[in-house]
PDB file of C-alpha atoms in Angstrom:
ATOM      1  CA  UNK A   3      79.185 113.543  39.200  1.00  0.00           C
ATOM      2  CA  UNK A   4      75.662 112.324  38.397  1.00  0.00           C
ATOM      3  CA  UNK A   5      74.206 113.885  41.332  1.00  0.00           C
ATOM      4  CA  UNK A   6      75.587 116.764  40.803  1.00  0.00           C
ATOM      5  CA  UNK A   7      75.038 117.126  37.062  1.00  0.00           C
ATOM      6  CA  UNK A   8      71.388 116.545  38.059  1.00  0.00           C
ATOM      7  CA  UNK A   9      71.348 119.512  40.341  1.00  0.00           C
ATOM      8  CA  UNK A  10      72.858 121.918  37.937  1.00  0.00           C
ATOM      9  CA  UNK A  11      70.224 120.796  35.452  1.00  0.00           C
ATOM     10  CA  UNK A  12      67.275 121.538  38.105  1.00  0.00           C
ATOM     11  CA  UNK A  13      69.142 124.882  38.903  1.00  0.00           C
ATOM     12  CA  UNK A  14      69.791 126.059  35.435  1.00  0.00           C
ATOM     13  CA  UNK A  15      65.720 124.906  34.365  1.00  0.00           C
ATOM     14  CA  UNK A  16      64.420 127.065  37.104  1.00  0.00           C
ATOM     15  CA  UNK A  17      66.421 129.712  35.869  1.00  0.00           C
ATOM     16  CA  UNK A  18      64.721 129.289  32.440  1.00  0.00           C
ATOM     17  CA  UNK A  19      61.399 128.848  33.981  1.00  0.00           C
ATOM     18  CA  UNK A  20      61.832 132.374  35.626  1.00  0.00           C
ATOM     19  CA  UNK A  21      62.827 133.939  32.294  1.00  0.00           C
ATOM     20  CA  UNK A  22      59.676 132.467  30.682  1.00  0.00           C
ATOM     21  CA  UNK A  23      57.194 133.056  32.708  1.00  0.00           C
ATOM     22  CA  UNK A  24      56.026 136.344  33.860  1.00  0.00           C
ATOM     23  CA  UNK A  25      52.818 137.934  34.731  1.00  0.00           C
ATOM     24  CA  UNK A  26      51.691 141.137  34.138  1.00  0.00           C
ATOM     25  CA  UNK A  27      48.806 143.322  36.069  1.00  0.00           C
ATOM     26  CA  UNK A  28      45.877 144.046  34.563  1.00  0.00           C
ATOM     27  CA  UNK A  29      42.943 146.197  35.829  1.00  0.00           C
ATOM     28  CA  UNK A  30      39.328 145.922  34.581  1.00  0.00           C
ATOM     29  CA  UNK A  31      36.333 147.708  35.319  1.00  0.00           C
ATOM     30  CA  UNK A  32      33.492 145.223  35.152  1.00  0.00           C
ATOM     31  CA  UNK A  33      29.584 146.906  34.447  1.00  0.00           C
ATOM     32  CA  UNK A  34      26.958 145.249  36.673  1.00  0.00           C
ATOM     33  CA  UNK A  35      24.878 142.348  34.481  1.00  0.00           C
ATOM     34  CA  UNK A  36      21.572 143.357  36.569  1.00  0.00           C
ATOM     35  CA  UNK A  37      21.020 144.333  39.960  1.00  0.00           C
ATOM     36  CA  UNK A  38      17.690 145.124  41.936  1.00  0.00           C
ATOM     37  CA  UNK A  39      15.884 145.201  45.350  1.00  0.00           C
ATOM     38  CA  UNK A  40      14.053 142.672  47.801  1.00  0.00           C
ATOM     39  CA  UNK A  41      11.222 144.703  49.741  1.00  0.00           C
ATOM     40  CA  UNK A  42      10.102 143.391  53.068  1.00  0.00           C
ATOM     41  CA  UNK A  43       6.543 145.039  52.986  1.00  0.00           C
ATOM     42  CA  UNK A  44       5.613 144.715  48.997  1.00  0.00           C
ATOM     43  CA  UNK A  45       6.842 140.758  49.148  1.00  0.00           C
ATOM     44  CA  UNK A  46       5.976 140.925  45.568  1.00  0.00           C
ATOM     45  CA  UNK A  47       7.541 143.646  43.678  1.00  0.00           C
ATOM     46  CA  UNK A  48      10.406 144.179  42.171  1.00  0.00           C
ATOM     47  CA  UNK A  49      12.949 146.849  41.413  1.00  0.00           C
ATOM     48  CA  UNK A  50      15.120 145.249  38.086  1.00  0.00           C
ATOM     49  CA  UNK A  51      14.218 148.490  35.777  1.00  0.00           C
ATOM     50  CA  UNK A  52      14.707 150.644  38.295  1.00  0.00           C
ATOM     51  CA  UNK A  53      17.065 153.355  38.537  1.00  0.00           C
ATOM     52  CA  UNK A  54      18.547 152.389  42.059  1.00  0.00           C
ATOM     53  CA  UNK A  55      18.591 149.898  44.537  1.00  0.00           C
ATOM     54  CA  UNK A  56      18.287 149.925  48.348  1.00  0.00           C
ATOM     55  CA  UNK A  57      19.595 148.372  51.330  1.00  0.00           C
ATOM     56  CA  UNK A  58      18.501 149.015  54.907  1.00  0.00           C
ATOM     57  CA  UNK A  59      15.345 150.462  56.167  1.00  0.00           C
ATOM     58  CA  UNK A  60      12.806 152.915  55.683  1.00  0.00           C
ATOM     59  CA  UNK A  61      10.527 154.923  58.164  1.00  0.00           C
ATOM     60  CA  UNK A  62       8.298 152.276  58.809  1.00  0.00           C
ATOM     61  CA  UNK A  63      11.044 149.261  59.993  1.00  0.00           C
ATOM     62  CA  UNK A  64      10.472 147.775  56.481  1.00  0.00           C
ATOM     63  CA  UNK A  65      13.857 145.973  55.415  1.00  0.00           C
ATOM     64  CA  UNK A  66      15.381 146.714  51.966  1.00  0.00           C
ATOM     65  CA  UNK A  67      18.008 144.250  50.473  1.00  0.00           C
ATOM     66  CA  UNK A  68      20.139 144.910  46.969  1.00  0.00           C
ATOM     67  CA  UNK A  69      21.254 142.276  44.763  1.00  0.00           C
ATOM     68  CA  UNK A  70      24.106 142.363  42.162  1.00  0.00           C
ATOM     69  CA  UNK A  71      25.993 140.745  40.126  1.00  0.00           C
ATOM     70  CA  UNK A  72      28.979 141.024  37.777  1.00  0.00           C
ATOM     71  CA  UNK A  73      29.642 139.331  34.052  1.00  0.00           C
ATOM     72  CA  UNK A  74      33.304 138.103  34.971  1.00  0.00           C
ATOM     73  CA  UNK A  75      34.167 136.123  31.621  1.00  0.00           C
ATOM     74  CA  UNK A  76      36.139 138.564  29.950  1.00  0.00           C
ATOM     75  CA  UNK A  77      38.940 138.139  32.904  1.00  0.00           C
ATOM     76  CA  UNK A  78      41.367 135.013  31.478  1.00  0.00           C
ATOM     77  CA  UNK A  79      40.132 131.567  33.188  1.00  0.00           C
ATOM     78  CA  UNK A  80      43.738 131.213  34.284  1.00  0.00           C
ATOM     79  CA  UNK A  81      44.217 134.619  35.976  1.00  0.00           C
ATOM     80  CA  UNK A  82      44.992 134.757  39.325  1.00  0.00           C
ATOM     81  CA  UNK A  83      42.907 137.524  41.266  1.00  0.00           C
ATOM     82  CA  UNK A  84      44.787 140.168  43.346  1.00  0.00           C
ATOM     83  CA  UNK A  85      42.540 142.884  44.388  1.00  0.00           C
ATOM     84  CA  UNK A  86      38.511 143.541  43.926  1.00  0.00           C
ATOM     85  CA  UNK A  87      36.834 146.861  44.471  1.00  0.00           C
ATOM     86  CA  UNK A  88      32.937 147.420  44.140  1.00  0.00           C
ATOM     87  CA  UNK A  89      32.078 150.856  43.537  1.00  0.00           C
ATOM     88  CA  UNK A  90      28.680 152.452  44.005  1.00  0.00           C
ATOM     89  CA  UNK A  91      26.936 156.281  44.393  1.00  0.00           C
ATOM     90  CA  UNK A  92      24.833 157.013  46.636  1.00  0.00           C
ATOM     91  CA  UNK A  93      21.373 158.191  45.058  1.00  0.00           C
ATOM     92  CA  UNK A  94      19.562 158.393  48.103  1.00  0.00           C
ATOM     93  CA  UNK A  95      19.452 158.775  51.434  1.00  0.00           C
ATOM     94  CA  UNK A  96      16.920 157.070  54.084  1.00  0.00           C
ATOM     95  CA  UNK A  97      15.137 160.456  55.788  1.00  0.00           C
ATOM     96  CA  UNK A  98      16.379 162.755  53.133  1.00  0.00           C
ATOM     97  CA  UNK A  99      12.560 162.846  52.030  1.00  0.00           C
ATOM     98  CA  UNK A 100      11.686 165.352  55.218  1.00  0.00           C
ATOM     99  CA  UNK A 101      10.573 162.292  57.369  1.00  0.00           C
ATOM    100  CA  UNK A 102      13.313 162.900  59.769  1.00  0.00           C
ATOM    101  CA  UNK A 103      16.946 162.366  59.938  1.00  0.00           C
ATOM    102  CA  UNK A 104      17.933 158.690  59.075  1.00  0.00           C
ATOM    103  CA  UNK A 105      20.790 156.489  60.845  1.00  0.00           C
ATOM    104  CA  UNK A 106      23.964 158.280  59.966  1.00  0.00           C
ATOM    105  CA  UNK A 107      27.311 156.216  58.627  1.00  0.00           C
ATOM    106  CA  UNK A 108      25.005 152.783  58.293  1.00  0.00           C
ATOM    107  CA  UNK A 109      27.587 149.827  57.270  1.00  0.00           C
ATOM    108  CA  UNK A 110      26.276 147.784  54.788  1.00  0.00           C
ATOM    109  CA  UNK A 111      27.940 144.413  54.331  1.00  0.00           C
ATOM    110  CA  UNK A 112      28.249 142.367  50.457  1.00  0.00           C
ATOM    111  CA  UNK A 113      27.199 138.315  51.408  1.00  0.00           C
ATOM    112  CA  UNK A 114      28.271 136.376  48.268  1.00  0.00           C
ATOM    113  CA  UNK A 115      25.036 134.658  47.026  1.00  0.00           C
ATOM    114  CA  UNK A 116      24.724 130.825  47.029  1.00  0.00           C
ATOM    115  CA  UNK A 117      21.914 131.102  44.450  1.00  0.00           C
ATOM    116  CA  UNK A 118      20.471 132.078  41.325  1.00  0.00           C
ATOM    117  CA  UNK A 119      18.179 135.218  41.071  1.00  0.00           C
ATOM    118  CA  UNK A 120      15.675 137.275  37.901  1.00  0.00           C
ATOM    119  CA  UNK A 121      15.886 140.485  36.889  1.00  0.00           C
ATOM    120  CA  UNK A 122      13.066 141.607  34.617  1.00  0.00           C
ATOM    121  CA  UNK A 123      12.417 145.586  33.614  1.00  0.00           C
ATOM    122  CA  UNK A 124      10.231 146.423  36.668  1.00  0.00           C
ATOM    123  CA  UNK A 125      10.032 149.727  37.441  1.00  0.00           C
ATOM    124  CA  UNK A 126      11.904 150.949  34.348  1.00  0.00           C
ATOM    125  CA  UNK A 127      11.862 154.884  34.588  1.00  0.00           C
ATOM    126  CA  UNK A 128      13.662 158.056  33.344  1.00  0.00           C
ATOM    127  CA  UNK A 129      13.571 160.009  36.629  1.00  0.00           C
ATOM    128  CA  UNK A 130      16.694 162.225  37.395  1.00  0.00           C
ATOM    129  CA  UNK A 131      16.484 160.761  40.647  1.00  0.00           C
ATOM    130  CA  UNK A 132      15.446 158.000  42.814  1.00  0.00           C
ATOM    131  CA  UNK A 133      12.725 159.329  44.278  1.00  0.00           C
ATOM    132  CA  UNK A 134      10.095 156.591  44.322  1.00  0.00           C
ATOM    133  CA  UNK A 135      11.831 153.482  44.329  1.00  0.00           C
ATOM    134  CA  UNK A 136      11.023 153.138  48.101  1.00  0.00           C
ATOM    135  CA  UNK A 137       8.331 150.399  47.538  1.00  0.00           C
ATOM    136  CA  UNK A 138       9.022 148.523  44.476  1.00  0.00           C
ATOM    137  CA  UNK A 139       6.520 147.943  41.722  1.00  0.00           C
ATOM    138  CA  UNK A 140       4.358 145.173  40.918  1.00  0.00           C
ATOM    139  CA  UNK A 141       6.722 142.328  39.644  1.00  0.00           C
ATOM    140  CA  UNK A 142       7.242 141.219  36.300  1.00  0.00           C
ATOM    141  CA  UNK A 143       7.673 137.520  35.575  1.00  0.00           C
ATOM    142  CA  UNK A 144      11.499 136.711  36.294  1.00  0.00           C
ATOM    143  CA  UNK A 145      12.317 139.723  38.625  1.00  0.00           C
ATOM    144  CA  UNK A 146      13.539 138.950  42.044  1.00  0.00           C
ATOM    145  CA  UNK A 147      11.292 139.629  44.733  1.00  0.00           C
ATOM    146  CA  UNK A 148      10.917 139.481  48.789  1.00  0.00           C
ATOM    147  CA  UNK A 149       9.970 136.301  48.352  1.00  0.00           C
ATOM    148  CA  UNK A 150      11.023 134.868  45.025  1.00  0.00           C
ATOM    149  CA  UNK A 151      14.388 134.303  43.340  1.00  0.00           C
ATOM    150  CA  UNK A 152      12.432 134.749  40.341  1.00  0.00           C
ATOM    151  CA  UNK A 153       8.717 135.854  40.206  1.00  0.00           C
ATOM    152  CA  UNK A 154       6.096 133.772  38.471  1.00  0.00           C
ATOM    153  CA  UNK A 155       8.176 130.564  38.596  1.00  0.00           C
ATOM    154  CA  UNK A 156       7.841 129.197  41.637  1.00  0.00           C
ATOM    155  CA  UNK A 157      11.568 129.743  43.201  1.00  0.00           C
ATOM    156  CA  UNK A 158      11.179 130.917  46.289  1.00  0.00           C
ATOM    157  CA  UNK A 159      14.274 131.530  48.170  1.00  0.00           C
ATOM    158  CA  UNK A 160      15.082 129.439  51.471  1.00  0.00           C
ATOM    159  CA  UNK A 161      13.139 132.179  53.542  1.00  0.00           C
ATOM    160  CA  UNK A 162      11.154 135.301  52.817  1.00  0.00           C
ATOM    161  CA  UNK A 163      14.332 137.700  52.003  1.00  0.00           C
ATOM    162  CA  UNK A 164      17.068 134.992  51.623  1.00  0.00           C
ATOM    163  CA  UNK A 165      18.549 132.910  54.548  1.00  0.00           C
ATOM    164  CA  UNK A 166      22.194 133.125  55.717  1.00  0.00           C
ATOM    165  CA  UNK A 167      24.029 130.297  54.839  1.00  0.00           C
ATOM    166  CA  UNK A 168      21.281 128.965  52.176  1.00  0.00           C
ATOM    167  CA  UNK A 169      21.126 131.629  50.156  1.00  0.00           C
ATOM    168  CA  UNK A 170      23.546 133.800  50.608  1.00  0.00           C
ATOM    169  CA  UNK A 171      27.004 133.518  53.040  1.00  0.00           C
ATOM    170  CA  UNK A 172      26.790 133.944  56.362  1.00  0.00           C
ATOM    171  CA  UNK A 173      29.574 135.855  56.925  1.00  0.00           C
ATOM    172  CA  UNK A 174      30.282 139.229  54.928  1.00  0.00           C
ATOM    173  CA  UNK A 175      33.231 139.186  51.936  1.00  0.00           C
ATOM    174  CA  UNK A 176      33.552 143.005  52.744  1.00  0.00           C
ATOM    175  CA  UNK A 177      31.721 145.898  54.339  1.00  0.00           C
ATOM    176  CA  UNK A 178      31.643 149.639  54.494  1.00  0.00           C
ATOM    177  CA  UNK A 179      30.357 152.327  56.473  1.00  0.00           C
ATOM    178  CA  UNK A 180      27.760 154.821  54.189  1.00  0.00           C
ATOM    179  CA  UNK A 181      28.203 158.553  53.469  1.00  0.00           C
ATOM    180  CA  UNK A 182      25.359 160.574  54.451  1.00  0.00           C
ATOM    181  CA  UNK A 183      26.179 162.665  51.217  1.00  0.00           C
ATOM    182  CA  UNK A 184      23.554 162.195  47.555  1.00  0.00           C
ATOM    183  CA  UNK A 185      26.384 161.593  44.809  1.00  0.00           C
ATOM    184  CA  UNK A 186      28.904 160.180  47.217  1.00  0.00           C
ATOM    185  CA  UNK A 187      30.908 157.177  45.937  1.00  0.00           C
ATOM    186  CA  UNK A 188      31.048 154.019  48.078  1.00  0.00           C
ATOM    187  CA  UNK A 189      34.038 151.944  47.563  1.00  0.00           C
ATOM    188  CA  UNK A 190      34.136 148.468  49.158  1.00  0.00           C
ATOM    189  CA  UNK A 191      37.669 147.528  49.451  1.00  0.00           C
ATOM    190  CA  UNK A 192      39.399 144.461  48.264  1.00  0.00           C
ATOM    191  CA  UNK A 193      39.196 141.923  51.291  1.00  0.00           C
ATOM    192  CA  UNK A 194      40.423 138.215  50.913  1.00  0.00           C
ATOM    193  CA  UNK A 195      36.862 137.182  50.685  1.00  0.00           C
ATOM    194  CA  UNK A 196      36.226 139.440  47.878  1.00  0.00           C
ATOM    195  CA  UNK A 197      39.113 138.289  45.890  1.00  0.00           C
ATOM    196  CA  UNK A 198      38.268 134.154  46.602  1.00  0.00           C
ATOM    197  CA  UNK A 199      34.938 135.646  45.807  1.00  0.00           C
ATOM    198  CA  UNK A 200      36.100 136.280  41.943  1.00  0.00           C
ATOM    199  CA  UNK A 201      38.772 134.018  42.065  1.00  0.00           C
ATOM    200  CA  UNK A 202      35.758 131.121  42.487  1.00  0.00           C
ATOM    201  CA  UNK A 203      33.573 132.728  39.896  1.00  0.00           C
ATOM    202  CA  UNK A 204      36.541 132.836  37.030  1.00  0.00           C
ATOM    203  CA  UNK A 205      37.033 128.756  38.481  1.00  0.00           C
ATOM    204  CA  UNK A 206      33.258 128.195  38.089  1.00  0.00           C
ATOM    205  CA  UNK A 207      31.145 130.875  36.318  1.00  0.00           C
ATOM    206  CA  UNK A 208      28.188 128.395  36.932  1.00  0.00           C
ATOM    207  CA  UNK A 209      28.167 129.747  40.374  1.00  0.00           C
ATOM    208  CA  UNK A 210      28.711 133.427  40.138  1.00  0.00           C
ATOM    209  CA  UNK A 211      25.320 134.691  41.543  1.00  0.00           C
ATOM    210  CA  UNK A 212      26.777 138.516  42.912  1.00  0.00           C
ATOM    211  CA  UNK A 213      26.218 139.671  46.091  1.00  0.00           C
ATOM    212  CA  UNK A 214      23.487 140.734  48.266  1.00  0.00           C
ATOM    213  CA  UNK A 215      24.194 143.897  50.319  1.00  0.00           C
ATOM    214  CA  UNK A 216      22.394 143.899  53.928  1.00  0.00           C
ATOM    215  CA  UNK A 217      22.524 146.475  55.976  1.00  0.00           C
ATOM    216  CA  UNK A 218      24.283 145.858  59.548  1.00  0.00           C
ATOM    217  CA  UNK A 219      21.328 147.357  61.488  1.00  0.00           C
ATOM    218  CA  UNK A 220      17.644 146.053  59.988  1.00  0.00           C
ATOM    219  CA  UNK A 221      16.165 146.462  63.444  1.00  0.00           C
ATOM    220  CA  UNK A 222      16.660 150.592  63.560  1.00  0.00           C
ATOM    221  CA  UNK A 223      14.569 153.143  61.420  1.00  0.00           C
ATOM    222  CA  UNK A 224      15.856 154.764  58.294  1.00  0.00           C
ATOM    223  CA  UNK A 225      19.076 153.048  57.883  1.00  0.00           C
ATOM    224  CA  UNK A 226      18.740 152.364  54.504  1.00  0.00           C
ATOM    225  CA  UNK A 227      20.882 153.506  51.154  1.00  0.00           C
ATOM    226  CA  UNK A 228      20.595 153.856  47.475  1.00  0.00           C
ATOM    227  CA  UNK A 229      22.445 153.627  45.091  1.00  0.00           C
ATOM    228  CA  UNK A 230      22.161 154.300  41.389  1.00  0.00           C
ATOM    229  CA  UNK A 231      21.693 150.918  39.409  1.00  0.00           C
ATOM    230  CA  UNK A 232      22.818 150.381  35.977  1.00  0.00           C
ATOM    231  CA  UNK A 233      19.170 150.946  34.314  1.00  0.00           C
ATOM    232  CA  UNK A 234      19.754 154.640  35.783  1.00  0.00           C
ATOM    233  CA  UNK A 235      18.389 156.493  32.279  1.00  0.00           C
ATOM    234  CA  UNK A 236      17.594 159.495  33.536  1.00  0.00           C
ATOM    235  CA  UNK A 237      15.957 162.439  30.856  1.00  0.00           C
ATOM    236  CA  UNK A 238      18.276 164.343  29.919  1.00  0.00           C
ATOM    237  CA  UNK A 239      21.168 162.123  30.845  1.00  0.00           C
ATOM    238  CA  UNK A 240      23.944 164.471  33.218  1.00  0.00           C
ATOM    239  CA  UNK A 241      27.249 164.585  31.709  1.00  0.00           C
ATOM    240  CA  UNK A 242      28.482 162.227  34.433  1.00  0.00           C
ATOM    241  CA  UNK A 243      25.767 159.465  33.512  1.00  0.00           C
ATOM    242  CA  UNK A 244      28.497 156.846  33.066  1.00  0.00           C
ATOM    243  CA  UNK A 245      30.386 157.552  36.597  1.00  0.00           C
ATOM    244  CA  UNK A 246      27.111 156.660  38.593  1.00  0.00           C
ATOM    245  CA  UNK A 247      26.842 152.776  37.005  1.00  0.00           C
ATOM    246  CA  UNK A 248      27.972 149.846  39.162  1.00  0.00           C
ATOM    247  CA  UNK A 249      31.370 148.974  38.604  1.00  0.00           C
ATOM    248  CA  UNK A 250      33.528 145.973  39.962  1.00  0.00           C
ATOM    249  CA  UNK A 251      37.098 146.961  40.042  1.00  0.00           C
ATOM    250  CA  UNK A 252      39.279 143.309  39.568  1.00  0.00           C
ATOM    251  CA  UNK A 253      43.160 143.627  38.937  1.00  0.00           C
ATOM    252  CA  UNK A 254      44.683 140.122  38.010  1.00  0.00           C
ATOM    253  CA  UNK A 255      48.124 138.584  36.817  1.00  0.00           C
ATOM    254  CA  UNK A 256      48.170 136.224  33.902  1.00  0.00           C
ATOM    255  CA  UNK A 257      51.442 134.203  33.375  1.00  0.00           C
ATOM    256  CA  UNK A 258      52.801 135.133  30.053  1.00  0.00           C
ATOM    257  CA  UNK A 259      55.804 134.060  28.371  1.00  0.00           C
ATOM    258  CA  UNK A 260      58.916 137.128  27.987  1.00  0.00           C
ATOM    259  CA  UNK A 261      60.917 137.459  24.708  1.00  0.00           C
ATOM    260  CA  UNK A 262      63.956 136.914  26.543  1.00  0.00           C
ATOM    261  CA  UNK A 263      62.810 134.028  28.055  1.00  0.00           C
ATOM    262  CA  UNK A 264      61.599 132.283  25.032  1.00  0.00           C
ATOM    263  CA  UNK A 265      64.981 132.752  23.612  1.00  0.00           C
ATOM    264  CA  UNK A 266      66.968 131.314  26.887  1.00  0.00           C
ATOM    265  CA  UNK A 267      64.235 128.258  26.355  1.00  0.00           C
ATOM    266  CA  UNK A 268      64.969 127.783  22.569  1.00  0.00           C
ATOM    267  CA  UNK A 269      69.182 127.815  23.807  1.00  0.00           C
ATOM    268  CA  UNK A 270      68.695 125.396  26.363  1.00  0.00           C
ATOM    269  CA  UNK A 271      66.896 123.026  24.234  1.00  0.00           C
ATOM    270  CA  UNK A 272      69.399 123.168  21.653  1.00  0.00           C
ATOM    271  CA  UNK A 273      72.321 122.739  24.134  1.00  0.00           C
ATOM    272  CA  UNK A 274      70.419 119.646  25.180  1.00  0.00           C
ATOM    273  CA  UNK A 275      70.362 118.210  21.914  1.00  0.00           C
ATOM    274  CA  UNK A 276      73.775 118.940  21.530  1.00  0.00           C
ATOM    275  CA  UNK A 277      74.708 117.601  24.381  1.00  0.00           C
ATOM    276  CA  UNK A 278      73.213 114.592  23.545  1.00  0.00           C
ATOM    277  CA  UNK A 279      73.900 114.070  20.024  1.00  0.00           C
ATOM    278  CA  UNK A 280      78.032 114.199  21.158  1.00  0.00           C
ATOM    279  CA  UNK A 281      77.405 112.093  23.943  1.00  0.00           C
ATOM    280  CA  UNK A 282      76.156 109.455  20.705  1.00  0.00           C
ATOM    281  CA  UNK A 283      79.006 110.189  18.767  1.00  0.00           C
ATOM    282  CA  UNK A 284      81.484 109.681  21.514  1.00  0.00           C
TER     283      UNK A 284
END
């Protein structure tokens, strides 16, 4: 009788447990917290003003790299990650400037980044476009540069660019292949990596440092793409200013207790007590 008194018990609080506990989805889209562009050629200048960022190469074999990163604090501590999305637009495209045709469909892959990095105003501007972003500007003190996590104050990352597995992953959370259309939204989908990405950052916000997109081919001409960064403040702002920004797409579940549940809780607990108050009595 004990034994199986003790399984109904273990049955019937599961049952509870169910009722009490749900979780609900919830879909947020995050704005970038800065973003900005390592150049191969200008080693030190920067791109965190600017109104896009770049990833590939240009004409001359010079190697772009984006970095950027997402405030994720407003998303519950005890949520539980189930699908990221990063969504850029294309600004600009590598040979779109009449030097030639550049690499069509490039793939650019998001490394999660192992490291802190600056973003200062450099080349703030109110350009409609991106033209002229393609070599940086002189850095100011904090920005992220080709060879500085943050300029003036002596943080140089691993190697010139970052180095895989020091500064950034070695292998790629997601990746995409590029439209060879200006205005064209690029929309990494969610990928394990991308959610344990999050999933870490929400578990240790000390270590959410973005991502840095690379370009699968650095070795080819004109591969590279922009995209519009979230300091794009272009005069006279377009109508569809806001649907250009960065935006990180997370939907999560937080456990949440039900009505009905709370209620089967509050009956059980007074059963229990009433159970044991007779079994005194007796």
């Amino acid at each position: 009788m004990k034994a199986r008194s003790l399984k109904h018990a273990a049955l019937f609080a599961t049952l509870v447990l169910s009722l009490v506990i749900t979780a609900e989805a919830t879909t947020v889209q995050l704005p970038a917290s800065k973003d900005t562009t390592l150049y191969q050629s200008n080693p030190n200048n920067g791109a965190g003003g600017a109104p896009g960022f770049l990833a590939g190469t240009n004409s001359q074999l010079s190697i772009r790299r984006a970095l950027v990163a997402f405030d994720t604090s407003s998303i519950p501590s005890n949520a539980t990650i189930t699908d990221v999305q990063l969504r850029l637009v294309i600004g600009q495209i590598a040979g779109a400037g009449g030097s030639g045709g550049g690499l069509s469909a490039p793939i650019i892959d998001l490394h999660k980044l192992l490291v802190n990095w600056g973003e200062a105003n450099t080349g703030a501007s109110t350009a409609t476009n991106l033209n002229g972003i393609g070599q940086g500007s002189a850095a100011l003190a904090g920005d992220a540069t080709w060879n500085d996590r943050f300029f003036g104050a002596s943080q140089p990352w691993s190697s010139p660019g970052g180095q895989s597995g020091a500064d950034y992953t070695a292998g790629a959370s997601a990746s995409l292949a590029q439209s060879n259309n200006v205005n064209d939204v690029s929309l990494w989908f969610s990928t394990p990596a991308l959610v344990a990405d999050v999933q870490g950052w929400l578990a240790a916000p000390a270590t959410n440092f973005g991502w840095m997109l690379i370009n699968q081919d650095e070795s080819a001409a004109q591969t590279f793409r922009g995209f519009y960064s979230r300091n794009f403040n272009p005069n006279p702002p377009p109508a569809n200013l806001q649907s250009l920004f960065p935006k990180l797409i997370v939907t999560y579940l937080v456990p949440e207790p039900t009505s009905l549940g709370m209620m089967a809780l509050g009956l059980a607990v007074l059963g229990a007590i009433a159970r044991k108050r007779k079994r005194v009595v007796a």
